[in-house]
PDB file of C-alpha atoms in Angstrom:
ATOM      1  CA  ASP A   1      60.495   9.097  34.310  1.00 66.00           C
ATOM      2  CA  VAL A   2      58.898   5.934  32.658  1.00 65.00           C
ATOM      3  CA  LYS A   3      57.741   2.986  34.651  1.00 88.00           C
ATOM      4  CA  VAL A   4      56.960  -0.470  34.070  1.00 94.00           C
ATOM      5  CA  THR A   5      56.392  -2.343  38.108  1.00 95.00           C
ATOM      6  CA  GLN A   6      56.371  -6.240  38.309  1.00 95.00           C
ATOM      7  CA  SER A   7      55.094  -7.975  41.332  1.00 90.00           C
ATOM      8  CA  SER A   8      58.209 -10.001  42.735  1.00 91.00           C
ATOM      9  CA  ARG A   9      61.643 -10.222  41.396  1.00 92.00           C
ATOM     10  CA  TYR A  10      61.998 -13.677  42.785  1.00 95.00           C
ATOM     11  CA  LEU A  11      59.146 -16.397  43.436  1.00 96.00           C
ATOM     12  CA  VAL A  12      59.749 -20.074  44.771  1.00 97.00           C
ATOM     13  CA  LYS A  13      56.561 -21.961  43.693  1.00 97.00           C
ATOM     14  CA  ARG A  14      55.686 -25.294  44.317  1.00 97.00           C
ATOM     15  CA  THR A  15      54.353 -27.858  41.123  1.00 97.00           C
ATOM     16  CA  GLY A  16      50.482 -28.226  40.776  1.00 97.00           C
ATOM     17  CA  GLU A  17      50.182 -24.341  41.670  1.00 97.00           C
ATOM     18  CA  LYS A  18      48.370 -21.706  40.421  1.00 97.00           C
ATOM     19  CA  VAL A  19      50.989 -18.696  39.920  1.00 97.00           C
ATOM     20  CA  PHE A  20      50.042 -15.037  38.994  1.00 97.00           C
ATOM     21  CA  LEU A  21      52.398 -12.605  37.844  1.00 97.00           C
ATOM     22  CA  GLU A  22      51.381  -8.991  37.873  1.00 97.00           C
ATOM     23  CA  CYS A  23      52.515  -6.152  35.726  1.00 97.00           C
ATOM     24  CA  VAL A  24      52.095  -2.636  35.823  1.00 97.00           C
ATOM     25  CA  GLN A  25      52.848   0.479  33.838  1.00 96.00           C
ATOM     26  CA  ASP A  26      52.203   3.749  33.917  1.00 94.00           C
ATOM     27  CA  MET A  27      52.849   5.419  30.792  1.00 89.00           C
ATOM     28  CA  ASP A  28      49.261   4.943  29.173  1.00 91.00           C
ATOM     29  CA  HIS A  29      50.436   2.324  26.597  1.00 89.00           C
ATOM     30  CA  GLU A  30      47.610   0.274  24.954  1.00 89.00           C
ATOM     31  CA  ASN A  31      50.430  -2.611  24.449  1.00 89.00           C
ATOM     32  CA  MET A  32      51.692  -4.871  26.676  1.00 92.00           C
ATOM     33  CA  PHE A  33      53.808  -7.940  26.200  1.00 92.00           C
ATOM     34  CA  TRP A  34      54.759 -11.526  28.317  1.00 95.00           C
ATOM     35  CA  TYR A  35      58.001 -12.716  27.984  1.00 94.00           C
ATOM     36  CA  ARG A  36      59.710 -15.890  29.161  1.00 95.00           C
ATOM     37  CA  GLN A  37      63.461 -15.582  29.055  1.00 93.00           C
ATOM     38  CA  ASP A  38      65.926 -18.377  29.538  1.00 92.00           C
ATOM     39  CA  PRO A  39      69.545 -19.459  28.604  1.00 85.00           C
ATOM     40  CA  GLY A  40      70.285 -20.419  24.689  1.00 79.00           C
ATOM     41  CA  LEU A  41      66.845 -19.322  24.114  1.00 83.00           C
ATOM     42  CA  GLY A  42      66.468 -15.923  24.293  1.00 82.00           C
ATOM     43  CA  LEU A  43      63.346 -13.754  24.813  1.00 86.00           C
ATOM     44  CA  ARG A  44      60.198 -15.899  23.842  1.00 89.00           C
ATOM     45  CA  LEU A  45      56.585 -14.320  24.082  1.00 89.00           C
ATOM     46  CA  ILE A  46      53.962 -15.795  25.592  1.00 94.00           C
ATOM     47  CA  TYR A  47      51.188 -13.654  24.770  1.00 94.00           C
ATOM     48  CA  PHE A  48      50.337 -10.192  24.430  1.00 91.00           C
ATOM     49  CA  SER A  49      47.586  -7.293  24.390  1.00 92.00           C
ATOM     50  CA  TYR A  50      46.591  -4.741  22.287  1.00 87.00           C
ATOM     51  CA  ASP A  51      43.818  -3.205  24.511  1.00 89.00           C
ATOM     52  CA  VAL A  52      41.821  -4.167  27.926  1.00 92.00           C
ATOM     53  CA  LYS A  53      40.284  -7.414  27.570  1.00 89.00           C
ATOM     54  CA  MET A  54      42.369  -8.088  24.382  1.00 90.00           C
ATOM     55  CA  LYS A  55      44.992 -10.797  24.147  1.00 93.00           C
ATOM     56  CA  GLU A  56      46.984 -12.571  21.523  1.00 91.00           C
ATOM     57  CA  LYS A  57      49.049 -15.741  21.840  1.00 92.00           C
ATOM     58  CA  GLY A  58      52.556 -15.469  21.344  1.00 89.00           C
ATOM     59  CA  ASP A  59      54.728 -18.113  20.393  1.00 86.00           C
ATOM     60  CA  ILE A  60      54.500 -20.726  23.413  1.00 94.00           C
ATOM     61  CA  PRO A  61      51.371 -19.750  24.972  1.00 96.00           C
ATOM     62  CA  GLU A  62      50.588 -23.393  26.783  1.00 96.00           C
ATOM     63  CA  GLY A  63      50.423 -23.613  29.965  1.00 96.00           C
ATOM     64  CA  TYR A  64      49.696 -19.711  30.837  1.00 98.00           C
ATOM     65  CA  SER A  65      46.990 -17.596  30.646  1.00 97.00           C
ATOM     66  CA  VAL A  66      46.644 -13.922  31.219  1.00 97.00           C
ATOM     67  CA  SER A  67      44.529 -11.060  31.979  1.00 97.00           C
ATOM     68  CA  ARG A  68      43.660  -7.601  31.255  1.00 97.00           C
ATOM     69  CA  GLU A  69      41.036  -5.801  32.477  1.00 95.00           C
ATOM     70  CA  LYS A  70      42.020  -2.749  33.057  1.00 96.00           C
ATOM     71  CA  LYS A  71      44.796  -0.386  30.842  1.00 95.00           C
ATOM     72  CA  GLU A  72      47.934  -0.354  32.650  1.00 96.00           C
ATOM     73  CA  ARG A  73      47.729  -4.010  34.453  1.00 97.00           C
ATOM     74  CA  PHE A  74      48.502  -7.359  32.489  1.00 97.00           C
ATOM     75  CA  SER A  75      48.519 -10.490  34.281  1.00 97.00           C
ATOM     76  CA  LEU A  76      50.530 -14.032  33.598  1.00 98.00           C
ATOM     77  CA  ILE A  77      48.719 -15.889  35.246  1.00 98.00           C
ATOM     78  CA  LEU A  78      50.242 -20.148  35.273  1.00 97.00           C
ATOM     79  CA  GLU A  79      47.273 -22.347  36.383  1.00 94.00           C
ATOM     80  CA  SER A  80      49.188 -25.634  37.234  1.00 97.00           C
ATOM     81  CA  ALA A  81      52.925 -24.461  37.615  1.00 97.00           C
ATOM     82  CA  SER A  82      55.273 -26.697  36.091  1.00 97.00           C
ATOM     83  CA  THR A  83      59.015 -27.825  36.391  1.00 97.00           C
ATOM     84  CA  ASN A  84      59.807 -26.279  32.843  1.00 97.00           C
ATOM     85  CA  GLN A  85      58.524 -23.334  33.663  1.00 98.00           C
ATOM     86  CA  THR A  86      61.092 -22.305  35.764  1.00 97.00           C
ATOM     87  CA  SER A  87      62.385 -19.362  33.912  1.00 97.00           C
ATOM     88  CA  MET A  88      62.863 -15.266  34.139  1.00 96.00           C
ATOM     89  CA  TYR A  89      59.459 -13.694  33.020  1.00 97.00           C
ATOM     90  CA  LEU A  90      59.674 -10.222  31.586  1.00 95.00           C
ATOM     91  CA  CYS A  91      56.751  -7.967  31.302  1.00 95.00           C
ATOM     92  CA  ALA A  92      56.799  -5.191  28.609  1.00 91.00           C
ATOM     93  CA  SER A  93      54.656  -2.106  26.966  1.00 90.00           C
ATOM     94  CA  SER A  94      55.144   0.243  24.566  1.00 85.00           C
ATOM     95  CA  SER A  95      52.306   3.015  22.711  1.00 80.00           C
ATOM     96  CA  ASP A  96      49.928   2.448  19.656  1.00 68.00           C
ATOM     97  CA  THR A  97      52.633   4.842  17.928  1.00 61.00           C
ATOM     98  CA  GLY A  98      55.217   2.034  17.544  1.00 54.00           C
ATOM     99  CA  GLY A  99      58.104   4.415  17.499  1.00 59.00           C
ATOM    100  CA  GLN A 100      59.504   3.923  20.656  1.00 66.00           C
ATOM    101  CA  GLY A 101      60.131   0.365  20.774  1.00 73.00           C
ATOM    102  CA  GLY A 102      59.141  -1.275  24.197  1.00 81.00           C
ATOM    103  CA  TYR A 103      59.334  -0.732  28.196  1.00 88.00           C
ATOM    104  CA  PHE A 104      60.576  -3.341  30.358  1.00 91.00           C
ATOM    105  CA  GLY A 105      60.028  -4.038  34.110  1.00 94.00           C
ATOM    106  CA  PRO A 106      62.621  -5.822  35.892  1.00 93.00           C
ATOM    107  CA  GLY A 107      61.798  -9.335  35.444  1.00 95.00           C
ATOM    108  CA  THR A 108      60.618 -12.436  37.934  1.00 96.00           C
ATOM    109  CA  ARG A 109      62.723 -14.875  38.447  1.00 96.00           C
ATOM    110  CA  LEU A 110      60.297 -17.868  39.032  1.00 97.00           C
ATOM    111  CA  THR A 111      61.580 -21.056  40.399  1.00 97.00           C
ATOM    112  CA  VAL A 112      59.357 -24.231  40.794  1.00 97.00           C
ATOM    113  CA  THR A 113      60.294 -27.163  42.510  1.00 96.00           C
TER     114      THR A 113
ATOM    115  CA  ARG B   1      62.945 -18.186   7.850  1.00 62.00           C
ATOM    116  CA  LYS B   2      63.166 -17.100  11.798  1.00 72.00           C
ATOM    117  CA  GLU B   3      61.311 -13.462  12.116  1.00 83.00           C
ATOM    118  CA  VAL B   4      64.483 -11.855  13.324  1.00 89.00           C
ATOM    119  CA  GLU B   5      67.728 -13.533  13.311  1.00 91.00           C
ATOM    120  CA  GLN B   6      70.875 -12.596  14.871  1.00 93.00           C
ATOM    121  CA  ASP B   7      74.368 -14.092  15.365  1.00 91.00           C
ATOM    122  CA  PRO B   8      74.513 -14.963  19.433  1.00 88.00           C
ATOM    123  CA  GLY B   9      78.901 -14.621  19.805  1.00 89.00           C
ATOM    124  CA  PRO B  10      80.271 -14.368  21.486  1.00 92.00           C
ATOM    125  CA  PHE B  11      82.289 -11.818  20.235  1.00 94.00           C
ATOM    126  CA  ASN B  12      85.569 -11.406  22.388  1.00 96.00           C
ATOM    127  CA  VAL B  13      86.798  -7.951  20.800  1.00 96.00           C
ATOM    128  CA  PRO B  14      90.017  -6.285  22.908  1.00 97.00           C
ATOM    129  CA  GLU B  15      89.296  -2.379  24.085  1.00 97.00           C
ATOM    130  CA  GLY B  16      89.436   0.466  21.760  1.00 97.00           C
ATOM    131  CA  ALA B  17      88.748  -1.978  18.387  1.00 97.00           C
ATOM    132  CA  THR B  18      85.713  -1.238  16.298  1.00 97.00           C
ATOM    133  CA  VAL B  19      82.854  -4.152  16.405  1.00 96.00           C
ATOM    134  CA  ALA B  20      79.726  -4.795  13.929  1.00 96.00           C
ATOM    135  CA  PHE B  21      76.898  -6.878  14.390  1.00 91.00           C
ATOM    136  CA  ASN B  22      74.089  -7.616  12.027  1.00 95.00           C
ATOM    137  CA  CYS B  23      70.206  -8.434  12.594  1.00 95.00           C
ATOM    138  CA  THR B  24      67.553  -9.953   9.334  1.00 95.00           C
ATOM    139  CA  TYR B  25      64.135 -10.291   9.334  1.00 93.00           C
ATOM    140  CA  SER B  26      61.843 -11.807   7.697  1.00 90.00           C
ATOM    141  CA  ASN B  27      58.581  -9.692   7.440  1.00 85.00           C
ATOM    142  CA  SER B  28      59.279  -7.200   4.914  1.00 84.00           C
ATOM    143  CA  ALA B  29      56.445  -5.234   6.277  1.00 83.00           C
ATOM    144  CA  SER B  30      58.181  -4.130   9.705  1.00 83.00           C
ATOM    145  CA  GLN B  31      58.178  -1.020  10.463  1.00 81.00           C
ATOM    146  CA  SER B  32      60.348   0.048  13.497  1.00 87.00           C
ATOM    147  CA  PHE B  33      64.093  -1.666  14.622  1.00 92.00           C
ATOM    148  CA  PHE B  34      65.790  -0.635  17.662  1.00 93.00           C
ATOM    149  CA  TRP B  35      68.930  -1.963  19.435  1.00 95.00           C
ATOM    150  CA  TYR B  36      68.289  -2.741  22.788  1.00 94.00           C
ATOM    151  CA  ARG B  37      71.322  -3.422  25.751  1.00 96.00           C
ATOM    152  CA  GLN B  38      71.268  -6.582  28.282  1.00 94.00           C
ATOM    153  CA  ASP B  39      73.044  -6.596  30.831  1.00 94.00           C
ATOM    154  CA  CYS B  40      73.498  -9.906  32.863  1.00 89.00           C
ATOM    155  CA  ARG B  41      70.316 -10.025  35.293  1.00 85.00           C
ATOM    156  CA  LYS B  42      69.384  -7.174  34.582  1.00 89.00           C
ATOM    157  CA  GLU B  43      65.744  -6.595  32.076  1.00 91.00           C
ATOM    158  CA  PRO B  44      66.649  -5.243  27.831  1.00 92.00           C
ATOM    159  CA  LYS B  45      66.485  -1.436  27.569  1.00 92.00           C
ATOM    160  CA  LEU B  46      66.563   0.229  24.856  1.00 90.00           C
ATOM    161  CA  LEU B  47      69.409   1.674  23.108  1.00 94.00           C
ATOM    162  CA  MET B  48      68.939   3.062  20.173  1.00 93.00           C
ATOM    163  CA  SER B  49      66.375   3.352  17.617  1.00 90.00           C
ATOM    164  CA  VAL B  50      67.022   2.453  13.958  1.00 92.00           C
ATOM    165  CA  TYR B  51      66.473   4.885  11.283  1.00 85.00           C
ATOM    166  CA  SER B  52      65.825   4.809   7.338  1.00 87.00           C
ATOM    167  CA  SER B  53      68.840   7.184   6.734  1.00 88.00           C
ATOM    168  CA  GLY B  54      70.941   5.669   9.543  1.00 89.00           C
ATOM    169  CA  ASN B  55      71.956   7.197  12.961  1.00 92.00           C
ATOM    170  CA  GLU B  56      74.589   8.058  15.564  1.00 94.00           C
ATOM    171  CA  ASP B  57      74.441   8.273  18.881  1.00 93.00           C
ATOM    172  CA  GLY B  58      77.928   8.746  20.569  1.00 96.00           C
ATOM    173  CA  ARG B  59      80.197   5.579  19.131  1.00 97.00           C
ATOM    174  CA  PHE B  60      77.163   3.433  18.437  1.00 97.00           C
ATOM    175  CA  THR B  61      75.717   3.935  14.814  1.00 97.00           C
ATOM    176  CA  ALA B  62      72.801   2.131  13.756  1.00 96.00           C
ATOM    177  CA  GLN B  63      71.790   1.720   9.851  1.00 96.00           C
ATOM    178  CA  LEU B  64      68.836  -0.232   8.040  1.00 95.00           C
ATOM    179  CA  ASN B  65      69.118  -1.668   4.949  1.00 94.00           C
ATOM    180  CA  ARG B  66      65.650  -2.363   3.459  1.00 92.00           C
ATOM    181  CA  ALA B  67      66.424  -3.927   0.510  1.00 93.00           C
ATOM    182  CA  SER B  68      68.408  -6.830   2.187  1.00 94.00           C
ATOM    183  CA  GLN B  69      65.979  -7.152   5.239  1.00 94.00           C
ATOM    184  CA  TYR B  70      69.098  -6.919   8.014  1.00 94.00           C
ATOM    185  CA  ILE B  71      69.629  -4.268  10.290  1.00 96.00           C
ATOM    186  CA  SER B  72      73.117  -2.875  11.589  1.00 96.00           C
ATOM    187  CA  LEU B  73      75.477  -1.761  14.828  1.00 97.00           C
ATOM    188  CA  LEU B  74      78.627  -0.350  14.794  1.00 97.00           C
ATOM    189  CA  ILE B  75      80.351   0.590  17.827  1.00 97.00           C
ATOM    190  CA  ARG B  76      83.792   2.596  17.805  1.00 98.00           C
ATOM    191  CA  ASP B  77      86.351   2.687  20.536  1.00 97.00           C
ATOM    192  CA  SER B  78      84.792  -0.199  22.118  1.00 97.00           C
ATOM    193  CA  LYS B  79      85.023   0.356  26.457  1.00 97.00           C
ATOM    194  CA  LEU B  80      84.378  -1.768  28.598  1.00 97.00           C
ATOM    195  CA  SER B  81      81.277  -1.420  29.875  1.00 97.00           C
ATOM    196  CA  ASP B  82      80.272  -2.084  26.315  1.00 97.00           C
ATOM    197  CA  SER B  83      80.191  -5.650  27.562  1.00 97.00           C
ATOM    198  CA  ALA B  84      76.710  -6.813  27.239  1.00 96.00           C
ATOM    199  CA  THR B  85      73.990  -8.654  25.061  1.00 95.00           C
ATOM    200  CA  TYR B  86      73.124  -6.573  22.242  1.00 96.00           C
ATOM    201  CA  LEU B  87      69.600  -7.420  21.023  1.00 94.00           C
ATOM    202  CA  CYS B  88      67.521  -6.168  17.646  1.00 93.00           C
ATOM    203  CA  VAL B  89      64.078  -5.677  17.939  1.00 90.00           C
ATOM    204  CA  VAL B  90      61.617  -5.367  15.334  1.00 88.00           C
ATOM    205  CA  ASN B  91      58.019  -3.893  15.689  1.00 81.00           C
ATOM    206  CA  SER B  92      55.881  -5.591  13.165  1.00 72.00           C
ATOM    207  CA  TRP B  93      52.799  -3.432  11.540  1.00 64.00           C
ATOM    208  CA  ASN B  94      50.684  -4.940  14.471  1.00 64.00           C
ATOM    209  CA  ASP B  95      52.990  -3.831  17.165  1.00 62.00           C
ATOM    210  CA  LYS B  96      53.888  -7.273  17.471  1.00 70.00           C
ATOM    211  CA  ILE B  97      57.514  -6.239  19.237  1.00 76.00           C
ATOM    212  CA  ILE B  98      59.714  -9.144  18.403  1.00 81.00           C
ATOM    213  CA  PHE B  99      63.271  -9.541  19.367  1.00 83.00           C
ATOM    214  CA  GLY B 100      65.658 -11.522  18.178  1.00 87.00           C
ATOM    215  CA  LYS B 101      67.603 -13.445  21.291  1.00 85.00           C
ATOM    216  CA  GLY B 102      70.944 -11.760  21.213  1.00 90.00           C
ATOM    217  CA  THR B 103      74.818 -10.914  20.545  1.00 94.00           C
ATOM    218  CA  ARG B 104      76.825 -11.293  23.684  1.00 93.00           C
ATOM    219  CA  LEU B 105      80.168  -8.917  23.336  1.00 96.00           C
ATOM    220  CA  HIS B 106      82.748  -9.357  25.570  1.00 95.00           C
ATOM    221  CA  ILE B 107      85.361  -6.506  25.925  1.00 96.00           C
ATOM    222  CA  LEU B 108      88.711  -7.875  26.609  1.00 96.00           C
ATOM    223  CA  PRO B 109      90.723  -5.227  28.843  1.00 94.00           C
TER     224      PRO B 109
END
């Protein structure tokens, strides 16, 4: 069964903390994505990666960075968390064929206080 | 024009009715299209792919109109369990997945 896992379902951090969100997929997918989802704003793409050590900015990369050292793992980093980064974070992966859409992890609900 | 646009709804539809919603996309080079379903507080899950010739899966029919750059989803004989947010997804030439903001559907008893 296809699986995308995220390190935490719920996370509470303080303003200014460095936050790591981990995503792992077991489908040998080339492409991985990080989104945030907020009420009324839908899913917004933060960063994506086509391959190991490659990354591309999405629509809202400010305040975030990513790391992809291994094909199966894509990390989202909040260098200095702020309250406006309180959100639901969703990781997704897809294959290069593009014919299967993408598979999502269960999401991490991050609260920054 | 936004890359992928959907009517946010909500669509309030009585049980048993037929409901349809569209999604427009701006990039004519887009290659793959999908409908996802997202239940409250859950991650989006693939509902169905959308093929050029149109495709059907039970009560659900998806269609693609390349000339007008939109896809559609039609749900027949709607059930209470169909209540969810339906996300339109476009997979562009560079495999970037672009999501619409979703259409909320409420099926009323």
